[in-house]
Amino acid sequence: MFWLFILLSVSIVFPKEKLIQNSDARKIFLLNGNWNIIIDPYETGFYTYRLTPDNNGFFKNSKPKNKYERIEYDFDKSEKLKVPGDWNTQKEKLFLYEGTVWYKKSFNYYKQKDNRVFIYFGAVNYNCKVYLNGEFVGEHIGGFTPFNFEISDKLISGPNFIVVKVDNKRLPEGVPTINTDWWNYGGITRDVKLIETDSTFIIDYLVQLKKNSKDKITGWIQLDGKNFDDVQFKIPELNIDIKLTPDKNGKCSFDIDCLPILWSPENPKLYKIIIQHKDEIIKDKIGFRKIEVKENKIYLNDKEIFLRGVSLHEEVPIKSSRANSKKNARKLLSMAKELNCNFVRLAHYPHNENIIKEADKLGFLVWSEIPVYWTIHWQNKSTFENASNQLKEMISRDKNRSSIIFWSVGNETPLSDERLSFMKSLIDTARLLDSTRLITAALETHYVNPKTIMINDPLGKYLDVLGCNEYIGWYDGLPNKADTIEWKTTYDKPLVISEFGADAKFGFHADSLTIWSEEFQENVYKHQIKMLNKISFLSGISPWILMDFRSPRRTLPGIQDYFNRKGLYSNLGEKKKAFYILKNFYKSKMN
Ligand code: GCB
């Protein structure tokens, strides 16, 4: 009985529907804009007063049919929120709100006869239930990955309404769990699209260089539907134009010999890809590059590379709200470019697709991560299913992006056998889905004596690249402690220092040992760089962090004011002194 319950809850919660690849390239009808909302902290719109599910919940969007019918809500008279967007920064009363908000949008739609229609969400934080014209469509858990549901049979020709119940309550068994160091932005935070397709259509595809090769493009195209025709696959600039015949499951695979110009930060060359099935044409822009580890070095296109990185949260400068647009992506990446970066660590959850596509165009290498952060419930089966589903959705969306070189399976997870088997299963899943990229995780530091840090976390055995967060000079001693530390590892693998840093309030000046001052942060960076230069197996760094970001944990008045102040830029985009230290260090690393 217990297992039946687990199985049922898992299948309800984690969508079985395949993700539609490259939603931008489809025939889309955007449902962005103003949505009516009802703030519902007691979930009155979902439960009866006996706390049983209410069949006439708010998702019915009911209206009184006569003068005495009592209906205690009215979406059309309710206030509005912009989609996409977090609710916290749109309404003051929602700034710290954690709970349920109902969203409703009415729209007219006329689909072509045999076509199919899907509703696609870029991301909703954290749990959402979707209803169309009063009927349940599907549920999703996890705040940072896309999902879609087919609504062909529920859609009416003419006026329709969609209701989404969004709940961002933090849960101990959630991914992330209740304790994080970032703002729990709630809402429909990324685009909502209706995607109209032919009855049989190209649902997904993979086009990348074959593992360890520079002259073989490999991949597959997956059709969805009943009538599979041949598929035409073209890369005009490489004179590739081939006809592929799908198997009985609608899948066609290919291996093509060719010599593409390789994608790199210096030359982020993208090729136009065209995939055609009957009248449907999908276009993409894809780069080809080789990434591998040999002993303790990382090689991009057979050349050793040092990752001049920075970590960042998905937050917009000045406004400090959830970032989601192309414009936001360009802004954040241009700030990293000014630091002479060639690498960004997108912490601590999958960021929006725009930033990954911009990274492809601008030539940034990317670390992409799932929110397996700190102390997850390692023994809970549905927590694992949840983490694994977020990993699958992240890889499914971004597998064609040459910028992504690392999948990270977590951050600062504490040592235990349960954690090891949880994380190892995630790594197995990532390798199964994508054999070409490198797997990493941000580990914690462990001292074997006061002067020696040893990276020997048993998880290291399963990673390609060791990530490690360290805060020497901040949580761990004073800045000059770094001068005395030696780094060792039991693994013959490259190391990326995935975090170091110190808080500084922009404009607060003092001597270099006065905490919270720009000089203190600058001091930490100077000593860090001296120490990092001595680590022979170091392949890159992504200091914490590009820009000050909101965090409910950071309460110190006048200094933090609910911001983590480890940014090299303030939340208003002002450069702190440490910015220039890092920028110069990176300049010296450019060749
Ligand atoms: C860490 C975490 C990061 C925090 C940072 C800090 O180790 O990975 O999420 O924000 O430290 O500032 O304490």
Coordinates of C-alpha atoms and ligand atoms in Angstrom, one line a residue:
M1 CA 0.0 0.0 0.0
F2 CA 2.8 2.4 1.0
W3 CA 4.7 1.8 -2.2
L4 CA 1.5 2.1 -4.3
F5 CA 1.1 5.5 -2.7
I6 CA 4.7 6.5 -3.5
L7 CA 4.3 5.3 -7.1
L8 CA 1.1 7.2 -7.5
S9 CA 2.4 10.4 -6.0
V10 CA 5.6 10.2 -8.1
S11 CA 3.7 9.7 -11.4
I12 CA 1.3 12.5 -10.6
V13 CA 4.0 14.9 -9.6
F14 CA 6.7 14.3 -12.3
P15 CA 5.3 14.9 -15.7
K16 CA 5.6 12.0 -18.1
E17 CA 5.1 14.2 -21.1
K18 CA 8.3 14.7 -23.2
L19 CA 9.6 18.2 -23.3
I20 CA 9.3 20.1 -26.6
Q21 CA 12.8 21.1 -27.7
N22 CA 13.5 24.7 -28.7
S23 CA 10.1 26.2 -27.9
D24 CA 11.2 29.5 -29.4
A25 CA 11.4 27.9 -32.9
R26 CA 7.7 26.8 -32.8
K27 CA 4.4 28.2 -33.9
I28 CA 3.7 29.9 -30.6
F29 CA 1.0 32.0 -29.0
L30 CA 2.4 33.8 -26.0
L31 CA 0.3 33.9 -22.9
N32 CA 2.6 36.5 -21.2
G33 CA 1.1 39.7 -19.9
N34 CA -1.3 40.6 -17.1
W35 CA -3.0 37.7 -15.3
N36 CA -5.6 38.1 -12.7
I37 CA -4.5 36.7 -9.3
I38 CA -6.0 35.6 -6.0
I39 CA -3.7 35.4 -3.0
D40 CA -4.8 32.4 -1.1
P41 CA -2.7 31.7 2.0
Y42 CA -5.3 29.2 3.4
E43 CA -5.8 27.5 0.1
T44 CA -9.6 28.1 0.3
G45 CA -9.7 27.8 -3.5
F46 CA -8.4 24.2 -3.3
Y47 CA -9.8 22.7 -0.1
T48 CA -13.2 22.5 1.6
Y49 CA -13.5 23.6 5.2
R50 CA -12.8 19.9 6.1
L51 CA -9.6 20.1 4.2
T52 CA -10.7 17.7 1.4
P53 CA -10.1 18.7 -2.2
D54 CA -12.9 20.9 -3.4
N55 CA -14.4 19.9 -6.8
N56 CA -15.6 23.5 -7.2
G57 CA -12.3 25.2 -6.5
F58 CA -11.1 28.5 -7.9
F59 CA -9.9 26.6 -11.0
K60 CA -13.6 26.6 -12.1
N61 CA -13.5 30.3 -12.5
S62 CA -17.2 30.3 -11.6
K63 CA -19.6 33.2 -11.9
P64 CA -23.0 33.5 -10.1
K65 CA -25.8 32.3 -12.3
N66 CA -28.5 34.1 -10.4
K67 CA -28.8 36.9 -7.9
Y68 CA -28.6 34.6 -4.8
E69 CA -25.8 32.3 -5.8
R70 CA -22.9 32.7 -3.4
I71 CA -19.5 32.6 -5.0
E72 CA -16.8 34.0 -2.8
Y73 CA -14.2 34.9 -5.4
D74 CA -14.0 36.7 -8.7
F75 CA -10.9 36.5 -10.8
D76 CA -12.1 39.3 -13.1
K77 CA -12.4 41.8 -10.3
S78 CA -9.1 40.7 -8.7
E79 CA -5.8 42.4 -9.0
K80 CA -3.1 41.5 -11.6
L81 CA 0.4 40.4 -11.9
K82 CA 2.7 40.4 -14.9
V83 CA 3.8 37.1 -16.3
P84 CA 6.6 36.3 -16.6
G85 CA 7.8 37.7 -13.3
D86 CA 8.1 37.0 -9.6
W87 CA 5.3 38.1 -7.4
N88 CA 7.7 39.4 -4.6
T89 CA 8.9 42.4 -6.4
Q90 CA 5.6 43.3 -8.1
K91 CA 3.5 43.9 -4.9
E92 CA 4.9 45.0 -1.6
K93 CA 2.5 42.8 0.3
L94 CA 4.0 39.7 -1.5
F95 CA 7.6 40.6 -0.8
L96 CA 8.0 37.9 1.8
Y97 CA 5.0 35.8 0.9
E98 CA 5.4 32.1 0.7
G99 CA 2.2 30.2 -0.2
T100 CA -0.4 29.9 -2.8
V101 CA -1.4 32.4 -5.5
W102 CA -4.0 31.6 -8.2
Y103 CA -3.4 33.0 -11.7
K104 CA -6.0 33.3 -14.4
K105 CA -5.8 34.3 -18.0
S106 CA -8.6 34.3 -20.6
F107 CA -7.8 34.1 -24.3
N108 CA -9.3 33.3 -27.6
Y109 CA -7.8 30.5 -29.7
Y110 CA -8.6 28.9 -33.0
K111 CA -6.5 26.0 -33.9
Q112 CA -6.2 24.3 -37.3
K113 CA -8.2 21.2 -37.6
D114 CA -5.9 18.2 -36.9
N115 CA -3.2 20.2 -35.2
R116 CA -2.1 19.6 -31.6
V117 CA -1.7 22.2 -29.0
F118 CA 0.5 22.2 -25.9
I119 CA 0.8 24.6 -23.0
Y120 CA 4.5 25.2 -22.2
F121 CA 5.9 26.9 -19.1
G122 CA 9.5 28.1 -18.9
A123 CA 9.4 27.8 -15.1
V124 CA 7.0 28.2 -12.2
N125 CA 8.3 28.3 -8.6
Y126 CA 7.7 25.8 -7.0
N127 CA 4.6 23.6 -7.3
C128 CA 2.0 24.3 -9.8
K129 CA -1.3 22.8 -10.9
V130 CA -2.6 23.8 -14.3
Y131 CA -6.3 23.8 -15.3
L132 CA -7.9 24.7 -18.7
N133 CA -11.5 25.7 -18.8
G134 CA -12.0 24.3 -15.3
E135 CA -10.4 20.9 -16.0
F136 CA -7.2 19.6 -14.5
V137 CA -4.3 19.4 -17.1
G138 CA -1.2 18.6 -15.1
E139 CA 1.1 19.3 -12.1
H140 CA 4.7 20.2 -11.9
I141 CA 7.2 20.4 -9.1
G142 CA 10.5 22.3 -9.2
G143 CA 11.0 26.0 -9.7
F144 CA 13.6 26.3 -12.5
T145 CA 12.9 23.9 -15.3
P146 CA 10.4 23.9 -18.2
F147 CA 7.5 21.5 -18.8
N148 CA 4.6 21.2 -21.1
F149 CA 1.2 19.5 -21.2
E150 CA -0.9 18.6 -24.2
I151 CA -4.2 20.4 -24.2
S152 CA -5.5 19.5 -27.7
D153 CA -8.7 17.9 -26.4
K154 CA -9.5 20.4 -23.8
L155 CA -9.0 23.5 -25.9
I156 CA -12.2 25.2 -27.3
S157 CA -12.3 27.0 -30.6
G158 CA -13.0 30.5 -29.3
P159 CA -12.8 31.8 -25.6
N160 CA -10.8 29.7 -23.1
F161 CA -9.4 30.3 -19.7
I162 CA -6.4 28.9 -18.0
V163 CA -6.0 28.8 -14.2
V164 CA -2.7 28.0 -12.5
K165 CA -2.3 27.4 -8.8
V166 CA 1.2 28.3 -7.8
D167 CA 2.6 27.4 -4.4
N168 CA 6.1 28.5 -3.4
K169 CA 6.0 27.1 0.2
R170 CA 9.4 25.8 1.2
L171 CA 9.3 22.1 2.2
P172 CA 11.8 20.0 4.2
E173 CA 11.7 17.2 1.6
G174 CA 11.8 19.7 -1.4
V175 CA 14.6 20.4 -3.8
P176 CA 15.9 22.8 -2.7
T177 CA 15.0 22.1 0.9
I178 CA 13.8 24.8 3.4
N179 CA 17.3 26.3 3.9
T180 CA 18.9 28.3 1.1
D181 CA 20.9 31.5 0.7
W182 CA 18.7 33.1 -2.0
W183 CA 15.3 34.7 -2.3
N184 CA 12.4 32.3 -2.7
Y185 CA 10.8 34.2 -5.6
G186 CA 7.3 32.8 -6.3
G187 CA 5.2 32.9 -9.4
I188 CA 5.2 32.1 -13.0
T189 CA 8.7 33.4 -13.5
R190 CA 9.3 32.5 -17.2
D191 CA 7.3 32.6 -20.4
V192 CA 4.0 30.8 -20.9
K193 CA 3.4 29.7 -24.5
L194 CA 0.8 27.8 -26.4
I195 CA 2.7 25.7 -29.0
E196 CA 0.7 24.5 -32.0
T197 CA 2.1 21.6 -33.9
D198 CA 1.1 19.2 -36.8
S199 CA -0.5 16.0 -35.6
T200 CA 2.9 14.3 -36.1
F201 CA 5.8 16.7 -35.3
I202 CA 9.5 17.0 -34.4
I203 CA 9.3 17.0 -30.6
D204 CA 13.0 16.7 -29.8
Y205 CA 16.5 16.5 -31.3
L206 CA 20.1 16.3 -30.4
V207 CA 22.9 17.7 -32.7
Q208 CA 26.4 17.7 -31.2
L209 CA 29.9 16.5 -31.9
K210 CA 30.5 12.9 -31.1
K211 CA 32.3 12.4 -27.8
N212 CA 36.1 13.0 -28.2
S213 CA 35.8 13.8 -31.9
K214 CA 36.2 17.0 -33.9
D215 CA 35.0 15.7 -37.2
K216 CA 31.9 13.8 -36.6
I217 CA 28.5 15.3 -35.9
T218 CA 26.1 12.8 -34.2
G219 CA 22.6 13.0 -33.0
W220 CA 19.0 12.0 -33.4
I221 CA 15.6 13.4 -34.2
Q222 CA 12.5 12.3 -32.4
L223 CA 9.0 12.6 -34.0
D224 CA 5.8 12.4 -31.9
G225 CA 2.5 11.2 -33.4
K226 CA 1.4 8.4 -35.6
N227 CA 2.4 9.1 -39.2
F228 CA 6.2 9.2 -39.5
D229 CA 7.6 10.5 -42.8
D230 CA 11.2 10.9 -43.8
V231 CA 13.0 13.8 -42.1
Q232 CA 15.3 16.2 -43.9
F233 CA 18.3 17.4 -41.9
K234 CA 20.5 20.3 -43.2
I235 CA 23.5 22.3 -42.1
P236 CA 23.8 24.5 -45.2
E237 CA 27.2 26.0 -44.3
L238 CA 28.7 22.5 -44.0
N239 CA 26.9 21.3 -47.2
I240 CA 25.0 18.8 -45.1
D241 CA 21.6 17.8 -46.6
I242 CA 20.5 14.3 -45.7
K243 CA 17.2 12.4 -45.7
L244 CA 16.6 10.3 -42.6
T245 CA 14.0 7.5 -42.2
P246 CA 12.6 7.2 -38.8
D247 CA 12.2 3.8 -37.0
K248 CA 8.9 2.5 -35.8
N249 CA 9.1 4.7 -32.7
G250 CA 9.6 7.9 -34.8
K251 CA 13.3 8.2 -34.1
C252 CA 16.1 8.7 -36.6
S253 CA 19.8 8.8 -35.7
F254 CA 22.8 10.0 -37.7
D255 CA 26.6 10.2 -37.7
I256 CA 28.0 12.6 -40.3
D257 CA 31.7 13.2 -41.1
C258 CA 32.5 16.8 -41.6
L259 CA 35.0 19.5 -40.4
P260 CA 33.1 22.3 -38.7
I261 CA 34.8 25.4 -37.4
L262 CA 35.0 24.7 -33.7
W263 CA 33.0 26.9 -31.2
S264 CA 35.2 28.6 -28.5
P265 CA 35.0 31.7 -26.3
E266 CA 37.3 33.4 -28.8
N267 CA 35.2 32.4 -31.8
P268 CA 31.7 31.3 -30.8
K269 CA 30.8 30.0 -34.2
L270 CA 27.2 28.8 -34.5
Y271 CA 25.8 26.9 -37.5
K272 CA 22.2 27.2 -38.8
I273 CA 20.5 23.8 -38.5
I274 CA 17.3 23.0 -40.4
I275 CA 15.1 20.0 -39.6
Q276 CA 12.1 19.3 -41.7
H277 CA 9.3 16.8 -41.4
K278 CA 6.5 17.3 -44.0
D279 CA 5.6 21.0 -43.8
E280 CA 7.1 21.5 -40.4
I281 CA 10.5 23.3 -40.3
I282 CA 12.5 23.8 -37.1
K283 CA 15.6 26.0 -37.1
D284 CA 18.3 26.2 -34.5
K285 CA 21.8 27.6 -34.2
I286 CA 24.3 25.1 -32.8
G287 CA 28.0 25.2 -32.1
F288 CA 30.4 22.3 -32.1
R289 CA 33.2 21.9 -29.6
K290 CA 35.1 19.2 -27.9
I291 CA 35.5 19.2 -24.1
E292 CA 37.5 16.7 -22.2
V293 CA 39.6 16.0 -19.1
K294 CA 43.1 14.5 -19.4
E295 CA 44.7 13.8 -16.0
N296 CA 44.2 17.0 -14.1
K297 CA 43.6 19.4 -16.9
I298 CA 40.6 20.5 -18.9
Y299 CA 40.9 20.7 -22.7
L300 CA 38.7 22.6 -25.0
N301 CA 39.1 21.6 -28.7
D302 CA 42.4 19.9 -27.7
K303 CA 43.8 23.0 -26.0
E304 CA 44.3 23.3 -22.3
I305 CA 42.0 25.9 -20.9
F306 CA 41.8 27.9 -17.7
L307 CA 38.3 28.9 -16.7
R308 CA 38.1 32.6 -15.8
G309 CA 34.8 32.5 -14.2
V310 CA 32.3 34.1 -11.9
S311 CA 29.2 32.7 -10.2
L312 CA 25.9 34.3 -10.6
H313 CA 22.3 34.1 -9.4
E314 CA 19.4 34.7 -11.8
E315 CA 18.7 38.2 -10.6
V316 CA 18.4 41.5 -12.5
P317 CA 20.6 44.4 -11.5
I318 CA 19.1 47.5 -9.9
K319 CA 15.6 46.0 -9.5
S320 CA 16.8 42.8 -7.9
S321 CA 14.0 40.6 -9.2
R322 CA 14.1 37.3 -10.9
A323 CA 15.8 37.6 -14.3
N324 CA 14.3 35.9 -17.3
S325 CA 14.6 38.0 -20.5
K326 CA 17.2 38.1 -23.2
K327 CA 17.9 41.7 -22.2
N328 CA 18.6 40.6 -18.6
A329 CA 20.8 37.8 -19.9
R330 CA 22.8 40.2 -22.1
K331 CA 23.2 42.6 -19.1
L332 CA 24.5 39.9 -16.7
L333 CA 26.9 38.4 -19.3
S334 CA 28.2 41.9 -20.3
M335 CA 29.0 42.4 -16.6
A336 CA 31.0 39.2 -16.6
K337 CA 32.7 40.1 -19.9
E338 CA 33.9 43.3 -18.3
L339 CA 35.7 41.1 -15.7
N340 CA 37.5 39.3 -18.6
C341 CA 35.5 36.1 -17.9
N342 CA 35.2 33.2 -20.3
F343 CA 33.1 31.1 -17.9
V344 CA 30.0 31.5 -15.7
R345 CA 28.7 29.3 -13.0
L346 CA 24.9 29.6 -13.0
A347 CA 24.2 28.9 -9.4
H348 CA 22.3 27.1 -7.8
Y349 CA 19.6 26.0 -10.1
P350 CA 19.0 25.9 -13.9
H351 CA 18.8 29.5 -15.2
N352 CA 16.4 30.6 -18.0
E353 CA 17.0 29.4 -21.6
N354 CA 17.8 33.0 -22.8
I355 CA 21.0 33.2 -20.8
I356 CA 22.2 29.8 -22.1
K357 CA 21.5 30.8 -25.7
E358 CA 23.2 34.2 -25.2
A359 CA 26.2 32.4 -23.7
D360 CA 26.3 30.3 -26.9
K361 CA 26.3 33.5 -29.0
L362 CA 28.8 35.5 -26.8
G363 CA 31.2 32.6 -26.1
F364 CA 30.9 31.9 -22.5
L365 CA 31.5 28.4 -21.1
V366 CA 28.8 27.5 -18.6
W367 CA 28.4 25.4 -15.4
S368 CA 24.7 24.5 -15.0
E369 CA 23.4 23.1 -11.7
I370 CA 20.4 21.6 -10.0
P371 CA 19.3 22.9 -6.6
V372 CA 20.5 19.9 -4.6
Y373 CA 21.8 22.4 -2.1
W374 CA 23.1 21.8 1.5
T375 CA 21.0 19.3 3.4
I376 CA 18.5 17.5 1.2
H377 CA 16.5 14.6 2.5
W378 CA 18.9 11.9 1.2
Q379 CA 16.8 9.0 2.2
N380 CA 13.5 10.1 0.8
K381 CA 12.6 8.4 -2.4
S382 CA 10.4 11.2 -3.8
T383 CA 13.1 13.8 -3.0
F384 CA 15.4 11.8 -5.2
E385 CA 12.7 11.5 -7.9
N386 CA 12.3 15.2 -7.7
A387 CA 16.0 16.0 -8.0
S388 CA 16.4 13.5 -10.8
N389 CA 13.5 15.0 -12.7
Q390 CA 14.9 18.5 -12.4
L391 CA 18.3 17.1 -13.7
K392 CA 16.5 15.4 -16.7
E393 CA 14.5 18.6 -17.5
M394 CA 17.7 20.7 -17.4
I395 CA 19.6 18.3 -19.7
S396 CA 16.7 17.8 -22.0
R397 CA 16.3 21.6 -22.6
D398 CA 20.0 22.4 -23.0
K399 CA 21.6 19.4 -24.5
N400 CA 22.3 21.3 -27.8
R401 CA 24.0 24.2 -26.2
S402 CA 27.8 24.2 -26.8
S403 CA 28.3 26.7 -24.0
I404 CA 27.4 24.2 -21.4
I405 CA 30.4 22.1 -20.4
F406 CA 29.5 21.1 -16.9
W407 CA 26.4 19.5 -15.3
S408 CA 26.7 20.0 -11.6
V409 CA 24.7 17.7 -9.4
G410 CA 24.8 19.7 -6.2
N411 CA 26.3 22.2 -3.9
E412 CA 28.0 21.8 -0.5
T413 CA 26.3 18.5 0.4
P414 CA 27.5 17.0 3.7
L415 CA 29.3 13.7 3.8
S416 CA 27.3 10.5 4.5
D417 CA 26.6 7.2 2.8
E418 CA 23.0 8.2 2.0
R419 CA 24.2 11.4 0.3
L420 CA 26.8 9.5 -1.7
S421 CA 24.4 7.0 -3.1
F422 CA 21.8 9.8 -3.9
M423 CA 24.4 11.9 -5.7
K424 CA 26.0 8.9 -7.4
S425 CA 22.6 8.0 -8.9
L426 CA 22.2 11.5 -10.2
I427 CA 25.6 11.3 -11.8
D428 CA 24.6 8.0 -13.4
T429 CA 21.5 9.6 -14.8
A430 CA 23.4 12.6 -16.2
R431 CA 25.9 10.3 -17.9
L432 CA 23.2 8.2 -19.4
L433 CA 21.4 11.3 -20.8
D434 CA 24.6 13.0 -22.0
S435 CA 27.9 11.3 -22.5
T436 CA 29.7 14.3 -23.8
R437 CA 29.7 16.9 -21.0
L438 CA 31.7 16.8 -17.8
I439 CA 30.1 16.1 -14.5
T440 CA 31.0 18.2 -11.4
A441 CA 29.6 19.2 -8.0
A442 CA 30.6 22.0 -5.6
L443 CA 32.2 20.1 -2.7
E444 CA 33.2 21.4 0.7
T445 CA 36.7 21.8 2.0
H446 CA 38.2 19.5 4.6
Y447 CA 41.4 20.1 6.5
V448 CA 43.8 17.2 7.3
N449 CA 45.9 19.5 9.4
P450 CA 45.7 23.3 10.1
K451 CA 47.7 24.1 7.0
T452 CA 46.5 21.5 4.5
I453 CA 43.2 21.2 2.7
M454 CA 42.6 17.7 1.2
I455 CA 40.0 17.0 -1.4
N456 CA 39.2 13.4 -0.8
D457 CA 35.4 13.5 -0.6
P458 CA 34.3 10.0 -1.8
L459 CA 32.0 11.7 -4.4
G460 CA 35.1 12.9 -6.2
K461 CA 35.6 9.4 -7.5
Y462 CA 32.5 9.8 -9.7
L463 CA 33.1 13.3 -10.9
D464 CA 35.1 14.4 -14.0
V465 CA 36.0 17.8 -12.4
L466 CA 36.3 18.5 -8.7
G467 CA 34.4 21.7 -7.7
C468 CA 35.2 23.1 -4.3
N469 CA 33.8 26.0 -2.3
E470 CA 36.2 27.6 0.2
Y471 CA 35.9 30.8 2.3
I472 CA 39.4 31.3 3.6
G473 CA 39.5 34.8 4.9
W474 CA 35.8 35.1 5.5
Y475 CA 34.1 32.1 7.3
D476 CA 37.5 30.6 7.7
G477 CA 40.1 32.9 9.4
L478 CA 41.5 36.2 8.2
P479 CA 42.5 37.1 4.6
N480 CA 46.2 36.3 5.1
K481 CA 45.4 32.7 6.3
A482 CA 45.3 31.8 2.6
D483 CA 49.1 32.4 2.5
T484 CA 49.7 29.4 4.8
I485 CA 47.4 26.9 3.1
E486 CA 48.4 24.1 0.8
W487 CA 46.0 22.2 -1.4
K488 CA 46.1 18.5 -2.0
T489 CA 43.8 15.8 -3.5
T490 CA 43.7 12.1 -3.6
Y491 CA 42.3 12.3 -7.1
D492 CA 44.2 12.9 -10.4
K493 CA 41.5 15.3 -11.6
P494 CA 41.2 19.0 -12.4
L495 CA 39.9 21.4 -9.7
V496 CA 37.6 24.4 -10.2
I497 CA 37.3 26.6 -7.1
S498 CA 33.6 27.1 -7.5
E499 CA 33.3 29.7 -4.7
F500 CA 35.4 32.0 -2.6
G501 CA 34.7 35.6 -1.5
A502 CA 33.8 38.1 1.2
D503 CA 31.0 40.5 1.9
A504 CA 31.6 44.2 1.2
K505 CA 29.1 47.1 1.3
F506 CA 29.7 49.3 -1.8
G507 CA 31.0 52.7 -0.7
F508 CA 32.0 51.6 2.8
H509 CA 35.8 52.3 3.0
A510 CA 38.1 51.4 5.9
D511 CA 41.4 49.6 6.4
S512 CA 41.9 46.1 4.9
L513 CA 41.0 44.3 8.2
T514 CA 37.7 46.1 8.8
I515 CA 34.9 43.6 8.0
W516 CA 32.2 44.7 5.4
S517 CA 34.6 47.2 3.8
E518 CA 35.5 47.2 0.2
E519 CA 39.1 47.0 1.3
F520 CA 38.5 43.9 3.3
Q521 CA 37.0 42.1 0.3
E522 CA 39.9 43.4 -1.9
N523 CA 42.3 42.0 0.7
V524 CA 40.6 38.6 0.6
Y525 CA 40.9 38.5 -3.2
K526 CA 44.6 39.4 -3.2
H527 CA 45.5 36.6 -0.8
Q528 CA 43.2 34.2 -2.5
I529 CA 44.8 34.8 -5.9
K530 CA 48.3 34.3 -4.4
M531 CA 47.2 31.0 -2.9
L532 CA 45.3 29.8 -6.0
N533 CA 48.3 30.4 -8.3
K534 CA 50.1 27.7 -6.3
I535 CA 47.6 24.9 -6.9
S536 CA 49.0 22.8 -9.7
F537 CA 45.8 21.0 -10.5
L538 CA 43.7 24.2 -10.6
S539 CA 41.8 24.6 -13.9
G540 CA 39.6 27.5 -13.1
I541 CA 37.7 29.6 -10.6
S542 CA 34.2 31.1 -10.2
P543 CA 34.3 33.4 -7.2
W544 CA 31.2 34.2 -5.3
I545 CA 29.6 36.3 -6.8
L546 CA 29.0 38.6 -9.7
M547 CA 26.5 40.9 -8.0
D548 CA 24.9 41.4 -4.6
F549 CA 21.7 39.4 -4.4
R550 CA 18.7 39.2 -2.1
S551 CA 18.7 36.7 0.7
P552 CA 16.4 36.5 3.7
R553 CA 19.3 35.1 5.7
R554 CA 21.2 38.4 5.5
T555 CA 19.7 40.7 8.1
L556 CA 22.4 43.1 9.3
P557 CA 20.9 46.6 9.2
G558 CA 22.8 49.3 7.2
I559 CA 25.1 46.6 5.7
Q560 CA 23.2 43.6 4.4
D561 CA 19.6 44.8 4.5
Y562 CA 18.6 41.4 3.2
F563 CA 21.3 41.2 0.6
N564 CA 24.2 38.9 0.4
R565 CA 27.0 41.4 -0.2
K566 CA 29.7 39.2 -1.7
G567 CA 29.1 40.7 -5.1
L568 CA 31.9 42.2 -7.1
Y569 CA 29.2 44.6 -8.3
S570 CA 26.7 46.0 -5.9
N571 CA 23.0 45.2 -6.6
L572 CA 22.9 48.6 -8.3
G573 CA 25.7 47.6 -10.6
E574 CA 28.5 49.6 -9.0
K575 CA 32.0 48.1 -9.1
K576 CA 33.7 47.3 -5.8
K577 CA 37.5 47.4 -5.4
A578 CA 37.8 43.6 -5.6
F579 CA 36.4 43.8 -9.1
Y580 CA 39.6 45.3 -10.4
I581 CA 41.8 42.7 -8.6
L582 CA 39.9 39.9 -10.3
K583 CA 39.8 41.6 -13.7
N584 CA 43.6 42.1 -13.7
F585 CA 44.2 38.5 -12.6
Y586 CA 42.0 37.3 -15.5
K587 CA 43.9 39.6 -17.9
S588 CA 47.1 38.0 -16.9
K589 CA 45.5 34.6 -17.6
M590 CA 44.4 35.5 -21.1
N591 CA 46.7 34.4 -23.9
Ligands
GCB1 C1 28.1 29.2 0.1 C2 27.0 28.8 -0.8 C3 26.3 30.1 -1.4 C4 26.2 31.2 -0.3 C5 27.7 31.5 0.1 C6 27.7 32.6 1.2 O1 29.0 28.4 0.3 O2 27.2 27.9 -1.8 O3 25.0 29.7 -1.8 O4 25.5 32.3 -0.8 O5 28.3 30.4 0.6 O6 27.7 33.8 0.8 O7 27.7 32.2 2.3

